Amino acid sequence: MKVISENIPNESLIKTTSKRVDYSDTYSTTNHLDSLEKITNMVFANFPNWIIILMKLRNTIVKIFDLKTQKPPDYNTDFKVGGYVGFFKIYEIMNNEIILGADDKHLDFRVSVFNSQESTHNIKVSTIVQYNKRFGKVYMTIVKPFHRLIVKQVVRRAYKK
């Protein structure tokens, strides 16, 4: 199997990035050939058209709730802390883990791309979400099936045996 679901790795620093975790998931694949920077870009930059269409639909709907739908004023594509990969801001860059995310009024989330160095399924892409308001929980309940489908598909793009 190219992508499997598992628990957040104990060694991952993503566990320390939030006061509370209301939702989490981890999908992993195998890639020992590419750098963590390249893998992060494979997963989160240049989404397929069907995901772009879903995101445009999401942005049209959530605009009425005053959620973020535009690139922030500090947007830049430099691969460094403070830069962005796709629409995710880079918060940490370490040798074996990159932490990205975004904050909005309804929820805050972080995503980790972690290399465990295991022989298979060494690349672990973990998401944690903290709801800020009741609307965050409602929102996540609606988008969760899409989130899972999208993350599995984009993690699969990083697979290399």
mmCIF file of C-alpha atoms in Angstrom:
data_model
loop_
_atom_site.group_PDB
_atom_site.id
_atom_site.type_symbol
_atom_site.label_atom_id
_atom_site.label_comp_id
_atom_site.label_asym_id
_atom_site.label_seq_id
_atom_site.Cartn_x
_atom_site.Cartn_y
_atom_site.Cartn_z
ATOM 1 C CA MET A 1 0.000 0.000 0.000
ATOM 2 C CA LYS A 2 1.403 3.379 -1.014
ATOM 3 C CA VAL A 3 -0.362 5.333 1.763
ATOM 4 C CA ILE A 4 -1.484 4.103 5.155
ATOM 5 C CA SER A 5 -3.212 5.744 8.092
ATOM 6 C CA GLU A 6 -1.487 5.610 11.459
ATOM 7 C CA ASN A 7 -0.941 7.521 14.699
ATOM 8 C CA ILE A 8 1.132 10.680 15.017
ATOM 9 C CA PRO A 9 4.732 9.579 15.652
ATOM 10 C CA ASN A 10 5.811 10.013 19.271
ATOM 11 C CA GLU A 11 8.982 11.791 18.104
ATOM 12 C CA SER A 12 7.093 14.398 16.074
ATOM 13 C CA LEU A 13 7.227 17.948 17.403
ATOM 14 C CA ILE A 14 3.759 18.658 16.022
ATOM 15 C CA LYS A 15 2.396 17.339 19.317
ATOM 16 C CA THR A 16 3.839 20.408 21.062
ATOM 17 C CA THR A 17 2.424 23.028 18.679
ATOM 18 C CA SER A 18 -1.105 23.256 20.085
ATOM 19 C CA LYS A 19 -2.606 23.698 23.543
ATOM 20 C CA ARG A 20 -5.372 21.277 22.688
ATOM 21 C CA VAL A 21 -5.933 18.773 19.873
ATOM 22 C CA ASP A 22 -9.547 18.384 18.804
ATOM 23 C CA TYR A 23 -8.801 16.418 15.646
ATOM 24 C CA SER A 24 -5.733 14.643 14.311
ATOM 25 C CA ASP A 25 -4.695 12.219 11.617
ATOM 26 C CA THR A 26 -1.525 10.880 10.058
ATOM 27 C CA TYR A 27 -0.975 9.421 6.611
ATOM 28 C CA SER A 28 2.359 7.944 5.627
ATOM 29 C CA THR A 29 4.164 6.868 2.493
ATOM 30 C CA THR A 30 7.641 5.728 1.488
ATOM 31 C CA ASN A 31 10.277 8.033 0.043
ATOM 32 C CA HIS A 32 14.000 7.710 0.749
ATOM 33 C CA LEU A 33 15.099 9.491 -2.425
ATOM 34 C CA ASP A 34 13.998 13.109 -1.970
ATOM 35 C CA SER A 35 14.768 15.821 0.564
ATOM 36 C CA LEU A 36 12.115 16.780 3.095
ATOM 37 C CA GLU A 37 11.790 20.155 1.341
ATOM 38 C CA LYS A 38 11.087 18.462 -1.995
ATOM 39 C CA ILE A 39 8.626 16.040 -0.402
ATOM 40 C CA THR A 40 6.801 18.911 1.307
ATOM 41 C CA ASN A 41 6.481 20.661 -2.041
ATOM 42 C CA MET A 42 5.306 17.434 -3.723
ATOM 43 C CA VAL A 43 2.539 17.140 -1.144
ATOM 44 C CA PHE A 44 1.402 20.748 -0.660
ATOM 45 C CA ALA A 45 2.354 22.781 -3.733
ATOM 46 C CA ASN A 46 0.513 22.658 -7.050
ATOM 47 C CA PHE A 47 -2.605 20.707 -6.159
ATOM 48 C CA PRO A 48 -4.416 18.723 -8.863
ATOM 49 C CA ASN A 49 -7.295 20.524 -10.602
ATOM 50 C CA TRP A 50 -10.037 18.641 -8.744
ATOM 51 C CA ILE A 51 -8.622 19.838 -5.408
ATOM 52 C CA ILE A 52 -8.333 23.412 -6.702
ATOM 53 C CA ILE A 53 -11.991 23.279 -7.728
ATOM 54 C CA LEU A 54 -12.996 21.999 -4.272
ATOM 55 C CA MET A 55 -10.966 24.769 -2.612
ATOM 56 C CA LYS A 56 -12.634 27.427 -4.789
ATOM 57 C CA LEU A 57 -16.030 26.035 -3.805
ATOM 58 C CA ARG A 58 -14.989 26.045 -0.143
ATOM 59 C CA ASN A 59 -13.772 29.641 -0.402
ATOM 60 C CA THR A 60 -17.023 30.775 -2.027
ATOM 61 C CA ILE A 61 -19.067 29.191 0.769
ATOM 62 C CA VAL A 62 -16.955 30.264 3.764
ATOM 63 C CA LYS A 63 -16.592 33.856 2.564
ATOM 64 C CA ILE A 64 -20.052 34.534 4.032
ATOM 65 C CA PHE A 65 -18.674 33.453 7.451
ATOM 66 C CA ASP A 66 -15.728 35.860 7.108
ATOM 67 C CA LEU A 67 -13.136 33.078 7.032
ATOM 68 C CA LYS A 68 -9.791 33.542 5.310
ATOM 69 C CA THR A 69 -9.926 32.885 1.581
ATOM 70 C CA GLN A 70 -7.101 35.057 0.218
ATOM 71 C CA LYS A 71 -3.331 34.887 0.429
ATOM 72 C CA PRO A 72 -2.104 36.834 3.482
ATOM 73 C CA PRO A 73 -0.149 40.095 3.111
ATOM 74 C CA ASP A 74 3.116 38.365 4.123
ATOM 75 C CA TYR A 75 2.739 35.637 1.464
ATOM 76 C CA ASN A 76 6.019 34.556 -0.121
ATOM 77 C CA THR A 77 7.301 31.274 -1.525
ATOM 78 C CA ASP A 78 10.723 31.285 0.139
ATOM 79 C CA PHE A 79 11.327 27.897 1.734
ATOM 80 C CA LYS A 80 12.140 29.268 5.178
ATOM 81 C CA VAL A 81 10.284 29.950 8.409
ATOM 82 C CA GLY A 82 7.666 32.562 7.531
ATOM 83 C CA GLY A 83 7.487 31.473 3.886
ATOM 84 C CA TYR A 84 4.642 29.467 2.381
ATOM 85 C CA VAL A 85 4.184 26.160 0.616
ATOM 86 C CA GLY A 86 0.895 26.454 -1.225
ATOM 87 C CA PHE A 87 -1.347 28.240 1.254
ATOM 88 C CA PHE A 88 0.426 26.801 4.329
ATOM 89 C CA LYS A 89 2.767 29.012 6.335
ATOM 90 C CA ILE A 90 6.082 27.417 7.387
ATOM 91 C CA TYR A 91 6.481 27.495 11.182
ATOM 92 C CA GLU A 92 9.464 25.164 11.736
ATOM 93 C CA ILE A 93 12.158 23.586 9.582
ATOM 94 C CA MET A 94 14.252 20.842 11.161
ATOM 95 C CA ASN A 95 16.392 18.060 9.713
ATOM 96 C CA ASN A 96 13.633 15.470 9.998
ATOM 97 C CA GLU A 97 10.446 17.564 10.240
ATOM 98 C CA ILE A 98 8.753 20.562 8.697
ATOM 99 C CA ILE A 99 5.741 22.135 10.404
ATOM 100 C CA LEU A 100 3.289 24.235 8.429
ATOM 101 C CA GLY A 101 -0.175 25.541 9.157
ATOM 102 C CA ALA A 102 -2.691 28.337 9.337
ATOM 103 C CA ASP A 103 -4.805 30.065 11.950
ATOM 104 C CA ASP A 104 -8.288 31.467 11.476
ATOM 105 C CA LYS A 105 -11.044 32.585 13.789
ATOM 106 C CA HIS A 106 -12.824 29.206 13.733
ATOM 107 C CA LEU A 107 -9.818 26.878 14.054
ATOM 108 C CA ASP A 108 -6.034 26.635 14.040
ATOM 109 C CA PHE A 109 -4.233 23.768 12.368
ATOM 110 C CA ARG A 110 -0.725 22.503 11.918
ATOM 111 C CA VAL A 111 0.635 19.958 9.477
ATOM 112 C CA SER A 112 3.873 18.060 9.957
ATOM 113 C CA VAL A 113 5.947 16.368 7.289
ATOM 114 C CA PHE A 114 8.152 14.042 9.344
ATOM 115 C CA ASN A 115 10.810 11.576 8.194
ATOM 116 C CA SER A 116 11.036 8.691 10.651
ATOM 117 C CA GLN A 117 13.830 6.978 8.656
ATOM 118 C CA GLU A 118 11.917 3.674 8.802
ATOM 119 C CA SER A 119 12.408 1.292 5.885
ATOM 120 C CA THR A 120 8.816 1.740 4.691
ATOM 121 C CA HIS A 121 6.239 4.455 5.278
ATOM 122 C CA ASN A 122 8.944 6.759 6.598
ATOM 123 C CA ILE A 123 7.220 9.982 5.506
ATOM 124 C CA LYS A 124 4.469 10.837 8.000
ATOM 125 C CA VAL A 125 2.114 13.697 7.192
ATOM 126 C CA SER A 126 0.214 14.579 10.363
ATOM 127 C CA THR A 127 -2.549 17.134 10.834
ATOM 128 C CA ILE A 128 -3.726 18.525 14.154
ATOM 129 C CA VAL A 129 -6.668 20.884 14.544
ATOM 130 C CA GLN A 130 -7.744 23.018 17.483
ATOM 131 C CA TYR A 131 -11.273 24.414 17.335
ATOM 132 C CA ASN A 132 -11.498 28.029 18.444
ATOM 133 C CA LYS A 133 -15.279 28.257 18.476
ATOM 134 C CA ARG A 134 -18.236 25.945 18.102
ATOM 135 C CA PHE A 135 -18.218 26.830 14.413
ATOM 136 C CA GLY A 136 -14.777 25.217 14.155
ATOM 137 C CA LYS A 137 -16.230 21.885 15.213
ATOM 138 C CA VAL A 138 -19.156 22.221 12.800
ATOM 139 C CA TYR A 139 -16.809 23.243 9.990
ATOM 140 C CA MET A 140 -14.460 20.321 10.627
ATOM 141 C CA THR A 141 -17.355 17.864 10.771
ATOM 142 C CA ILE A 142 -18.368 18.980 7.279
ATOM 143 C CA VAL A 143 -14.879 19.059 5.728
ATOM 144 C CA LYS A 144 -13.402 15.989 7.470
ATOM 145 C CA PRO A 145 -14.336 13.477 4.726
ATOM 146 C CA PHE A 146 -12.903 15.809 2.064
ATOM 147 C CA HIS A 147 -9.804 16.461 4.178
ATOM 148 C CA ARG A 148 -9.096 12.737 4.517
ATOM 149 C CA LEU A 149 -9.594 12.099 0.809
ATOM 150 C CA ILE A 150 -7.413 15.048 -0.212
ATOM 151 C CA VAL A 151 -4.590 14.293 2.221
ATOM 152 C CA LYS A 152 -4.395 10.639 1.147
ATOM 153 C CA GLN A 153 -4.202 11.725 -2.489
ATOM 154 C CA VAL A 154 -1.539 14.399 -1.986
ATOM 155 C CA VAL A 155 0.589 12.176 0.260
ATOM 156 C CA ARG A 156 0.477 9.513 -2.459
ATOM 157 C CA ARG A 157 2.200 12.010 -4.805
ATOM 158 C CA ALA A 158 5.345 11.799 -2.633
ATOM 159 C CA TYR A 159 5.631 8.003 -2.910
ATOM 160 C CA LYS A 160 8.914 6.713 -4.297
ATOM 161 C CA LYS A 161 10.198 3.197 -3.789
#
